[in-house]
PDB file of C-alpha atoms in Angstrom:
ATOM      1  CA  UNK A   1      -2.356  12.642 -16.701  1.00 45.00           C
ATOM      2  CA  UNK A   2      -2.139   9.962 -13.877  1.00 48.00           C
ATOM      3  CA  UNK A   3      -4.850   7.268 -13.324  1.00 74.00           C
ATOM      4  CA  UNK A   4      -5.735   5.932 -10.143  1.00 82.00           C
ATOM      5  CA  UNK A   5      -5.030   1.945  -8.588  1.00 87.00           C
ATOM      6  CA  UNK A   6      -7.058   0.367  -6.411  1.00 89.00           C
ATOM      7  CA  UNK A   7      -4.616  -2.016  -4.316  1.00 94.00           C
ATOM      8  CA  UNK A   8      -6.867  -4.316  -2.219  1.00 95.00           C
ATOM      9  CA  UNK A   9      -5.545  -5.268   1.448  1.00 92.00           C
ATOM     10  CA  UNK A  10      -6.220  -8.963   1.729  1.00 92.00           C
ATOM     11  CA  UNK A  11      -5.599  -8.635   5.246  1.00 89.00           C
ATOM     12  CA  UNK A  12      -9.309  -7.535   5.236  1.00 91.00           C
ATOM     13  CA  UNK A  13     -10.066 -10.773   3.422  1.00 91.00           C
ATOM     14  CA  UNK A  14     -11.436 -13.948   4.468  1.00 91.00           C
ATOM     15  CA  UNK A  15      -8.714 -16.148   5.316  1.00 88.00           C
ATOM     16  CA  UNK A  16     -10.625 -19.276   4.838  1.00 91.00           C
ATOM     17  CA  UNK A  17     -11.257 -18.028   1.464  1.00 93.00           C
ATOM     18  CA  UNK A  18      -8.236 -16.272   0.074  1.00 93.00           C
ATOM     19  CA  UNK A  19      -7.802 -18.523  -3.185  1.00 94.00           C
ATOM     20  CA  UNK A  20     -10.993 -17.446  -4.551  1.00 96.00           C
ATOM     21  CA  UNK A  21     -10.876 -13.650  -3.034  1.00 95.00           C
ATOM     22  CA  UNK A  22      -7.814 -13.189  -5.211  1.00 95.00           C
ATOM     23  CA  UNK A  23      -9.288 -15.411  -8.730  1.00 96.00           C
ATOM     24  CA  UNK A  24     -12.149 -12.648  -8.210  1.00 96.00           C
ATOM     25  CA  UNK A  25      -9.339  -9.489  -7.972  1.00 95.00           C
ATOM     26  CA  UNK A  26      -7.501 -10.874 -10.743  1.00 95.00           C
ATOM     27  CA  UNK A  27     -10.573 -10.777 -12.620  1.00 93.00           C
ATOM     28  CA  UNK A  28     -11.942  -7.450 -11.652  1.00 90.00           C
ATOM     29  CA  UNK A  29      -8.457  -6.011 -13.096  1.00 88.00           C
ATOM     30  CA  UNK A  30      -7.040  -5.143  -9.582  1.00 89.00           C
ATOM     31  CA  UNK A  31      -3.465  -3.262 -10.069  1.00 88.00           C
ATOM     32  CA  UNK A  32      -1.902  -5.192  -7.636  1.00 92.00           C
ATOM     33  CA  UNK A  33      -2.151  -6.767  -3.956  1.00 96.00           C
ATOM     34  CA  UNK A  34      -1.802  -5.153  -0.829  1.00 96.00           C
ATOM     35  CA  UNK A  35      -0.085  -7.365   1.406  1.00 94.00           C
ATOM     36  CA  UNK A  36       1.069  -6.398   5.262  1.00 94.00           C
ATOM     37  CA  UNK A  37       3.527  -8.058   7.558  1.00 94.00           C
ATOM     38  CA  UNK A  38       3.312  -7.451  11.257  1.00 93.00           C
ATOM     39  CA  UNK A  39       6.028  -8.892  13.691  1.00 91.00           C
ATOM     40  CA  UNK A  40       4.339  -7.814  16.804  1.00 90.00           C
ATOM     41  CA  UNK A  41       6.732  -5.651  18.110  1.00 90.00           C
ATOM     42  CA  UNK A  42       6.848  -2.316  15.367  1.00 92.00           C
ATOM     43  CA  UNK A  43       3.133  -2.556  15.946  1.00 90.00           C
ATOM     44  CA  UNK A  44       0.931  -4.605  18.426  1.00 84.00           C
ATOM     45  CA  UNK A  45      -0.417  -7.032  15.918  1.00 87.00           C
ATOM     46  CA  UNK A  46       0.850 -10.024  13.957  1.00 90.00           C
ATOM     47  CA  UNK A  47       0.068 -10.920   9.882  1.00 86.00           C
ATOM     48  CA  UNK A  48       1.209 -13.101   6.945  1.00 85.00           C
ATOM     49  CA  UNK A  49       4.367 -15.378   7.188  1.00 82.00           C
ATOM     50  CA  UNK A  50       6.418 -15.808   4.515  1.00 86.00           C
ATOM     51  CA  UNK A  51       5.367 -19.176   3.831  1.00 88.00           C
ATOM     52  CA  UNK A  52       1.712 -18.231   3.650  1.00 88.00           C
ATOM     53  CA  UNK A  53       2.990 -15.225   1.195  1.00 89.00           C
ATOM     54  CA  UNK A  54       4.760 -17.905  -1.011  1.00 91.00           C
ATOM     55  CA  UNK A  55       1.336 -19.496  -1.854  1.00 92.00           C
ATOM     56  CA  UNK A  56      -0.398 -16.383  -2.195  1.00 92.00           C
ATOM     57  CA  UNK A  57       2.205 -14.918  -5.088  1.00 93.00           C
ATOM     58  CA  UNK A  58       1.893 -18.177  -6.354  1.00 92.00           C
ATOM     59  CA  UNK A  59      -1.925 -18.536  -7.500  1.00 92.00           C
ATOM     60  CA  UNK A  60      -1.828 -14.465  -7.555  1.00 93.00           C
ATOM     61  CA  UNK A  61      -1.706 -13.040 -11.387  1.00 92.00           C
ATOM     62  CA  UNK A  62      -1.796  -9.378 -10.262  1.00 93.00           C
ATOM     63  CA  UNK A  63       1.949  -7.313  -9.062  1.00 94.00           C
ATOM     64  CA  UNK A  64       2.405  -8.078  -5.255  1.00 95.00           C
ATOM     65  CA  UNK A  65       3.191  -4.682  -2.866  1.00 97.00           C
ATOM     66  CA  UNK A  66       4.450  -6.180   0.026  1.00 97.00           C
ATOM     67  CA  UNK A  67       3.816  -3.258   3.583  1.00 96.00           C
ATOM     68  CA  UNK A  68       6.602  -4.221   6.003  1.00 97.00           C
ATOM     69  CA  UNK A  69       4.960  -2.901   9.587  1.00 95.00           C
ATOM     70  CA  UNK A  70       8.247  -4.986  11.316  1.00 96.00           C
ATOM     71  CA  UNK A  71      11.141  -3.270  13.228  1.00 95.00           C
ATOM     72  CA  UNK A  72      13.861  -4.607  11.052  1.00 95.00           C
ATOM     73  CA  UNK A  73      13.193  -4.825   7.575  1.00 97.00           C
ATOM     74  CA  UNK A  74      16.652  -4.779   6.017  1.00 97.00           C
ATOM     75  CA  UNK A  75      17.063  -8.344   7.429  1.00 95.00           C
ATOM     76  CA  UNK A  76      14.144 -10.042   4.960  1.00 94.00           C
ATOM     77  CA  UNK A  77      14.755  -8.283   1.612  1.00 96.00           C
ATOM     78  CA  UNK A  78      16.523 -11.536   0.322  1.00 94.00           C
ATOM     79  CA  UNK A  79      13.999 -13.825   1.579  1.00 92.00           C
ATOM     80  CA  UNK A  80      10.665 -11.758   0.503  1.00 93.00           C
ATOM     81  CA  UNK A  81      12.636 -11.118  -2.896  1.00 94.00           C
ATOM     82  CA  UNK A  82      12.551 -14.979  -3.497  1.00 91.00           C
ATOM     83  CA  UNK A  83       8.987 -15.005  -2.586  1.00 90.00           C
ATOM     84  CA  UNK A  84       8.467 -12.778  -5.535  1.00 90.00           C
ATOM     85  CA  UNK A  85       7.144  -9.544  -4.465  1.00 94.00           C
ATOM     86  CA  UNK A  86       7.750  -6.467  -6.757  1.00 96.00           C
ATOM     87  CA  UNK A  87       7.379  -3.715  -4.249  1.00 98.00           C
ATOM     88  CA  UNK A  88       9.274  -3.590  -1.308  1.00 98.00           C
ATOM     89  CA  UNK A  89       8.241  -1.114   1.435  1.00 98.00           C
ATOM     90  CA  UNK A  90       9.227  -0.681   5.216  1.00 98.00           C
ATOM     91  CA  UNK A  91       8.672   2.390   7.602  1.00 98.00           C
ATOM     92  CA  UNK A  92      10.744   5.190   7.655  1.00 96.00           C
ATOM     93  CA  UNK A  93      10.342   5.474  11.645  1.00 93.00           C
ATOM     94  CA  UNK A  94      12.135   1.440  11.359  1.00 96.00           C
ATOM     95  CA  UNK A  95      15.410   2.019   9.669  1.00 96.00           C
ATOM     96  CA  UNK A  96      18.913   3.883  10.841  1.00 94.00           C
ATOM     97  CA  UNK A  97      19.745   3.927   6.778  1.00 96.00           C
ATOM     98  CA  UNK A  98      17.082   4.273   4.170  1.00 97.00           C
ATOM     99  CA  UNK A  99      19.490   5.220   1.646  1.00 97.00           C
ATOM    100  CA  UNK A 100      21.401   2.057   2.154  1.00 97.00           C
ATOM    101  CA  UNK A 101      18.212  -0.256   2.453  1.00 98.00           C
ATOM    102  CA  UNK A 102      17.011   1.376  -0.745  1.00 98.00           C
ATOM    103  CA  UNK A 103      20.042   0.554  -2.853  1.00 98.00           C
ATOM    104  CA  UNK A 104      19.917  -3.588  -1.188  1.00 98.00           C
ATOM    105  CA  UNK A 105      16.282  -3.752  -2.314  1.00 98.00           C
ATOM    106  CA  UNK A 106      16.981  -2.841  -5.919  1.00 98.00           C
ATOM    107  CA  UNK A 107      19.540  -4.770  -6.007  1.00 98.00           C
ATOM    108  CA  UNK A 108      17.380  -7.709  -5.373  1.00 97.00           C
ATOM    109  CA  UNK A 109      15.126  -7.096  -8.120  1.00 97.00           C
ATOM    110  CA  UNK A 110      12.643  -5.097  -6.239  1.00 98.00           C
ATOM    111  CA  UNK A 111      10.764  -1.535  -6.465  1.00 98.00           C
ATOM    112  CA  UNK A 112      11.856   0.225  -2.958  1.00 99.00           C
ATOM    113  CA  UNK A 113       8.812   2.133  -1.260  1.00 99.00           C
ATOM    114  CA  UNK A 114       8.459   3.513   1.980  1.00 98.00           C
ATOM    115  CA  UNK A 115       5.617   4.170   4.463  1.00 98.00           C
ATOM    116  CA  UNK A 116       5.567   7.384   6.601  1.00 98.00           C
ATOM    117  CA  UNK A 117       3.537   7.528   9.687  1.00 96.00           C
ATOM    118  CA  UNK A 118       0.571   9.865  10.163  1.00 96.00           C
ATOM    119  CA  UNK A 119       2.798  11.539  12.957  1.00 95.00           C
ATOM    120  CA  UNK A 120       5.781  12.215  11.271  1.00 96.00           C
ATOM    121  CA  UNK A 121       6.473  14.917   8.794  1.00 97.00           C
ATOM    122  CA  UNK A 122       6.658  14.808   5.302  1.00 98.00           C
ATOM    123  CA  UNK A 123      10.219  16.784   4.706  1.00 97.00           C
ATOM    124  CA  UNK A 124      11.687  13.937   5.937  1.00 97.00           C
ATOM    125  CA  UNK A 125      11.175  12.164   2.618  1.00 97.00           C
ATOM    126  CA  UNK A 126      12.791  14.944   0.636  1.00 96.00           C
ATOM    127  CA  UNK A 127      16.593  13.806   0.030  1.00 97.00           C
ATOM    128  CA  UNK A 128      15.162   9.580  -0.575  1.00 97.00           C
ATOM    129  CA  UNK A 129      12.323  10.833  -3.090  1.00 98.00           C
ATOM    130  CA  UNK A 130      15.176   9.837  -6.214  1.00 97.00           C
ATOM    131  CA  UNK A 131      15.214   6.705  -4.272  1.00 98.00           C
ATOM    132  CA  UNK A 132      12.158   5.481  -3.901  1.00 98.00           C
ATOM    133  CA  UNK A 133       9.595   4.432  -6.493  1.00 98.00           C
ATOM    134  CA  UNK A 134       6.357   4.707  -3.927  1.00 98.00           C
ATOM    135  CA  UNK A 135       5.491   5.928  -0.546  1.00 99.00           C
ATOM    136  CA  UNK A 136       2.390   4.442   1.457  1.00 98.00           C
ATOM    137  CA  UNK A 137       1.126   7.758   3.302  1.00 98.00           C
ATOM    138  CA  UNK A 138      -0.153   6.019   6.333  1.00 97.00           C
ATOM    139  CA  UNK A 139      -3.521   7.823   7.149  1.00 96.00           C
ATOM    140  CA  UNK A 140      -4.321   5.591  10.444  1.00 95.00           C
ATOM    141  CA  UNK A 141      -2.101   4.243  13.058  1.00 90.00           C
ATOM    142  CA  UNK A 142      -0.371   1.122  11.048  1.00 86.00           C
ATOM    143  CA  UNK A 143      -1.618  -2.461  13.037  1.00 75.00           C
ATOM    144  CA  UNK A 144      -4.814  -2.937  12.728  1.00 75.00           C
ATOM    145  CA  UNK A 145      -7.938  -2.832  10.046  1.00 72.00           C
ATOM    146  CA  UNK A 146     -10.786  -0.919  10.285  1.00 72.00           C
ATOM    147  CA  UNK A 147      -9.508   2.592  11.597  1.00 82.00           C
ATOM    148  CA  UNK A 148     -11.103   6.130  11.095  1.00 92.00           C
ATOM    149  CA  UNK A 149      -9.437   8.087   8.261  1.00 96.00           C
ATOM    150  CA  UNK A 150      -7.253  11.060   9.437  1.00 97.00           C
ATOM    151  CA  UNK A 151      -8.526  14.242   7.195  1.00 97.00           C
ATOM    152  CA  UNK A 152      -5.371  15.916   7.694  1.00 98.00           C
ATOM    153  CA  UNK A 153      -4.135  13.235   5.438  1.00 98.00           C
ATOM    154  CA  UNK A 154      -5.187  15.048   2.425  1.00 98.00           C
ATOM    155  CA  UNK A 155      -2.732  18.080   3.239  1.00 98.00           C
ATOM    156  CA  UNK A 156      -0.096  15.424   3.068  1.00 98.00           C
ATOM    157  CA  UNK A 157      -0.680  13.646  -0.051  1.00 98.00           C
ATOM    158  CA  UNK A 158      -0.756  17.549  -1.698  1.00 97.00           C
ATOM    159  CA  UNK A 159       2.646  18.180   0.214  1.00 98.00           C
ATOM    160  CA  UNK A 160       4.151  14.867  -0.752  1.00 98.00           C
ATOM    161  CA  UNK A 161       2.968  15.371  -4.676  1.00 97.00           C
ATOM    162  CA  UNK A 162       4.387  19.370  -4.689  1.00 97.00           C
ATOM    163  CA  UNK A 163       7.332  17.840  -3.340  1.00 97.00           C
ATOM    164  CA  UNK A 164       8.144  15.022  -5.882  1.00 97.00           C
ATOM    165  CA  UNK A 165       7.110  17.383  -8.661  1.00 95.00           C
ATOM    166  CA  UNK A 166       9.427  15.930 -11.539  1.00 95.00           C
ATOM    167  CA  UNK A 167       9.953  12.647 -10.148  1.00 96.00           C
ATOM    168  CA  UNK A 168       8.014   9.254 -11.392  1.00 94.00           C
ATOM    169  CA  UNK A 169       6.756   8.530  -7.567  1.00 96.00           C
ATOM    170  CA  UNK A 170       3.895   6.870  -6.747  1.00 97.00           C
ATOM    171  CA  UNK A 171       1.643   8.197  -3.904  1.00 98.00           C
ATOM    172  CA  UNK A 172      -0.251   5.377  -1.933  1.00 98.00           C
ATOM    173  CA  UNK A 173      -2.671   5.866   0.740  1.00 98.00           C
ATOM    174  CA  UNK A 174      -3.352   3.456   3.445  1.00 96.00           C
ATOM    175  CA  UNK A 175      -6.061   3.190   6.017  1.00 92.00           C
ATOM    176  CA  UNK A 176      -9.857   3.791   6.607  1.00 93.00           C
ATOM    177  CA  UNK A 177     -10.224   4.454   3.154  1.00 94.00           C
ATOM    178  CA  UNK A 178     -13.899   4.319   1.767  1.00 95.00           C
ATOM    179  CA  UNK A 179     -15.342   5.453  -1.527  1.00 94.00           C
ATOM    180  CA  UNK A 180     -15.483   8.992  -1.213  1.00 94.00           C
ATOM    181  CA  UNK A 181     -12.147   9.356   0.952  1.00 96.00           C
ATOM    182  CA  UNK A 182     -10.986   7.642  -2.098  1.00 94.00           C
ATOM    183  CA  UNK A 183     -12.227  10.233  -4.537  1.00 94.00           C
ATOM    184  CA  UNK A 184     -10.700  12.859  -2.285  1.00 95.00           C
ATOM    185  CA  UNK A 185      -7.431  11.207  -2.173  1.00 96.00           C
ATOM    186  CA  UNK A 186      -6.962  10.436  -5.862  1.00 94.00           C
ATOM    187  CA  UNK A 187      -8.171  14.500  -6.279  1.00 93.00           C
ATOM    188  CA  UNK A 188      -5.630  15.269  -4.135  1.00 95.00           C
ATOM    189  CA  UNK A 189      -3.056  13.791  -5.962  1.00 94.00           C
ATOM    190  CA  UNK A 190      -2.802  10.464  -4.808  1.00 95.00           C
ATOM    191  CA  UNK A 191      -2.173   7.432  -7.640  1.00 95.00           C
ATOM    192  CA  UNK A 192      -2.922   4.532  -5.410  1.00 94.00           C
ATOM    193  CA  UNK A 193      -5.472   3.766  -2.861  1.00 95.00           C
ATOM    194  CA  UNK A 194      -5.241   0.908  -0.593  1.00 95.00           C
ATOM    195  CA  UNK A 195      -8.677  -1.304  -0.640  1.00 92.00           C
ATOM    196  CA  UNK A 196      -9.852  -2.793   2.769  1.00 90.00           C
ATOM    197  CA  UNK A 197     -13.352  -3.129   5.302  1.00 89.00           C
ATOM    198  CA  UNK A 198     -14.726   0.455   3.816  1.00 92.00           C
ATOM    199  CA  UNK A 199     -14.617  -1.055   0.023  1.00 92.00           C
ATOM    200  CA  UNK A 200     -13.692  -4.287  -1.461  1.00 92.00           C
ATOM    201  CA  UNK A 201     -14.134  -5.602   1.658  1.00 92.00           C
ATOM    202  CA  UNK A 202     -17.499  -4.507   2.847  1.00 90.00           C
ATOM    203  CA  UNK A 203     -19.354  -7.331   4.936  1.00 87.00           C
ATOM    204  CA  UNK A 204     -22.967  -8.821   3.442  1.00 88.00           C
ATOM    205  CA  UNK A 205     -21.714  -7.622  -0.383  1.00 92.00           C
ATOM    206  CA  UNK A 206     -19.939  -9.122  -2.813  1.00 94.00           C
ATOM    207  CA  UNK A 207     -16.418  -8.281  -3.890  1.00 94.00           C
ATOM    208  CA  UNK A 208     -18.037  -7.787  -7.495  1.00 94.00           C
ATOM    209  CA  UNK A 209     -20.050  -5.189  -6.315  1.00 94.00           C
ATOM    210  CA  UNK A 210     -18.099  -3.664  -3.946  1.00 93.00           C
ATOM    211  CA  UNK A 211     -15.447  -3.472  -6.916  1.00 91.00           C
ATOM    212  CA  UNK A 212     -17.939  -1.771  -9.213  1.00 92.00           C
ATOM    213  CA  UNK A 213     -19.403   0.803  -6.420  1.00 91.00           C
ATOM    214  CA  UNK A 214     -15.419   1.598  -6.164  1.00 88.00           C
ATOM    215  CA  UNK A 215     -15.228   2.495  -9.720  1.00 86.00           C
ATOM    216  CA  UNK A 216     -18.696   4.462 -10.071  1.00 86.00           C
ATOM    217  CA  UNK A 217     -17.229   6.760  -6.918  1.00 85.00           C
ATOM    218  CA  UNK A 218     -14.443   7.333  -8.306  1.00 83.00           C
ATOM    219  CA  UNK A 219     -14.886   7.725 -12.076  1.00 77.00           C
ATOM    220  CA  UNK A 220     -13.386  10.425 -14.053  1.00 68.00           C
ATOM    221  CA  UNK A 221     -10.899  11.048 -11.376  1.00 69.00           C
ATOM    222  CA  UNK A 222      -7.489  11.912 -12.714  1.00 56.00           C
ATOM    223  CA  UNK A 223      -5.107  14.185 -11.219  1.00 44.00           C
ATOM    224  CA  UNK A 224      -2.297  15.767 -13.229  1.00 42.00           C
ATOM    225  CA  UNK A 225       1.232  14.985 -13.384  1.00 40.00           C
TER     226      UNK A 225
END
């Protein structure tokens, strides 16, 4: 059987107080952090330096997975490897050579992943599945928080899991995610789903409670492997 991780997006956090967002996700028993970087040109919206990620993985207990949304991301595996994030994921629609970008990221230390967009289909994954250890199903348009969840997205994650039947992949889903959606995800065969406005994040509440709501929605949901 295969449990479900929450991995909050502290790109929906507050900025001015990200030191004690992540103490209180540490806490809570997060699995690990979302984190996305945006160079402005793969999408129309700009997030986290690598300076600013150094000091997050540094007061950070929890696993980092670090969401690449930049047009050439076989150009920082070295650098984000030495900031020490353990998942490494860029688009698919961003590279000429997964295979090869796959290999460079292991190399470094790192778990390869990679992010499909909600356009593009999901047979494309089929020969890098032995490859990769995760794939972010993107179930918005990747740049910016705060989306409407695409339904169809749910066909996808089923797809994706018949697909990598008999491979240890991880399934993560990304964008306008709230509790339910999340129960439907995680019933659908998804392992992890990615935290953001709609749950931990959720304006006038606590992350506390926002964290336990989370868990009451989504309690006894296992899917099988």
């Amino acid at each position: 059987m295969r449990m479900y991780h929450i991995a909050p997006t502290l790109l929906c956090a507050d900025l001015f107080q990200m030191r004690e967002s992540m103490d209180i996700l540490d806490r809570m028993g997060i699995d690990w952090f979302h984190i996305d970087v945006m160079d402005g040109s793969f999408v129309p919206n700009f997030a986290f330096g690598t300076d600013f990620l150094r000091q997050m993985t540094a007061v950070g207990k929890s696993p980092f997975y670090l969401h690449l949304m930049v047009t050439r991301p076989e150009e920082y595996v070295d650098l984000y490897a030495e900031a020490g994030v353990e998942y490494y994921c860029f688009h698919y629609e961003a590279v000429k050579n997964p295979f090869r970008l796959c290999q460079k990221i292991r190399v470094q230390g790192m778990k390869p992943a990679i992010a499909l967009n909600p356009a593009a289909p999901i047979h494309v994954l089929r020969d890098l599945i032995p490859y990769l250890d995760a794939v972010t199903l993107m179930s918005v348009e990747p740049g910016f928080s705060g989306q409407n969840f695409m339904d169809f997205t749910y066909r996808r994650i089923g797809a994706l899991r018949a697909m990598a039947k008999g491979h240890k992949l991880l399934i993560e889903v990304d964008g306008g995610i709230d509790n339910e959606i999340a129960k439907k995800c995680i019933d659908a065969g998804c392992d992890v789903v990615v935290g953001g406005y709609f749950t931990l994040f959720q304006k006038g509440k606590s992350i506390e409670d926002n964290y336990e709501a989370f868990q009451r929605a989504v309690e006894g949901c296992r899917t099988g492997g």
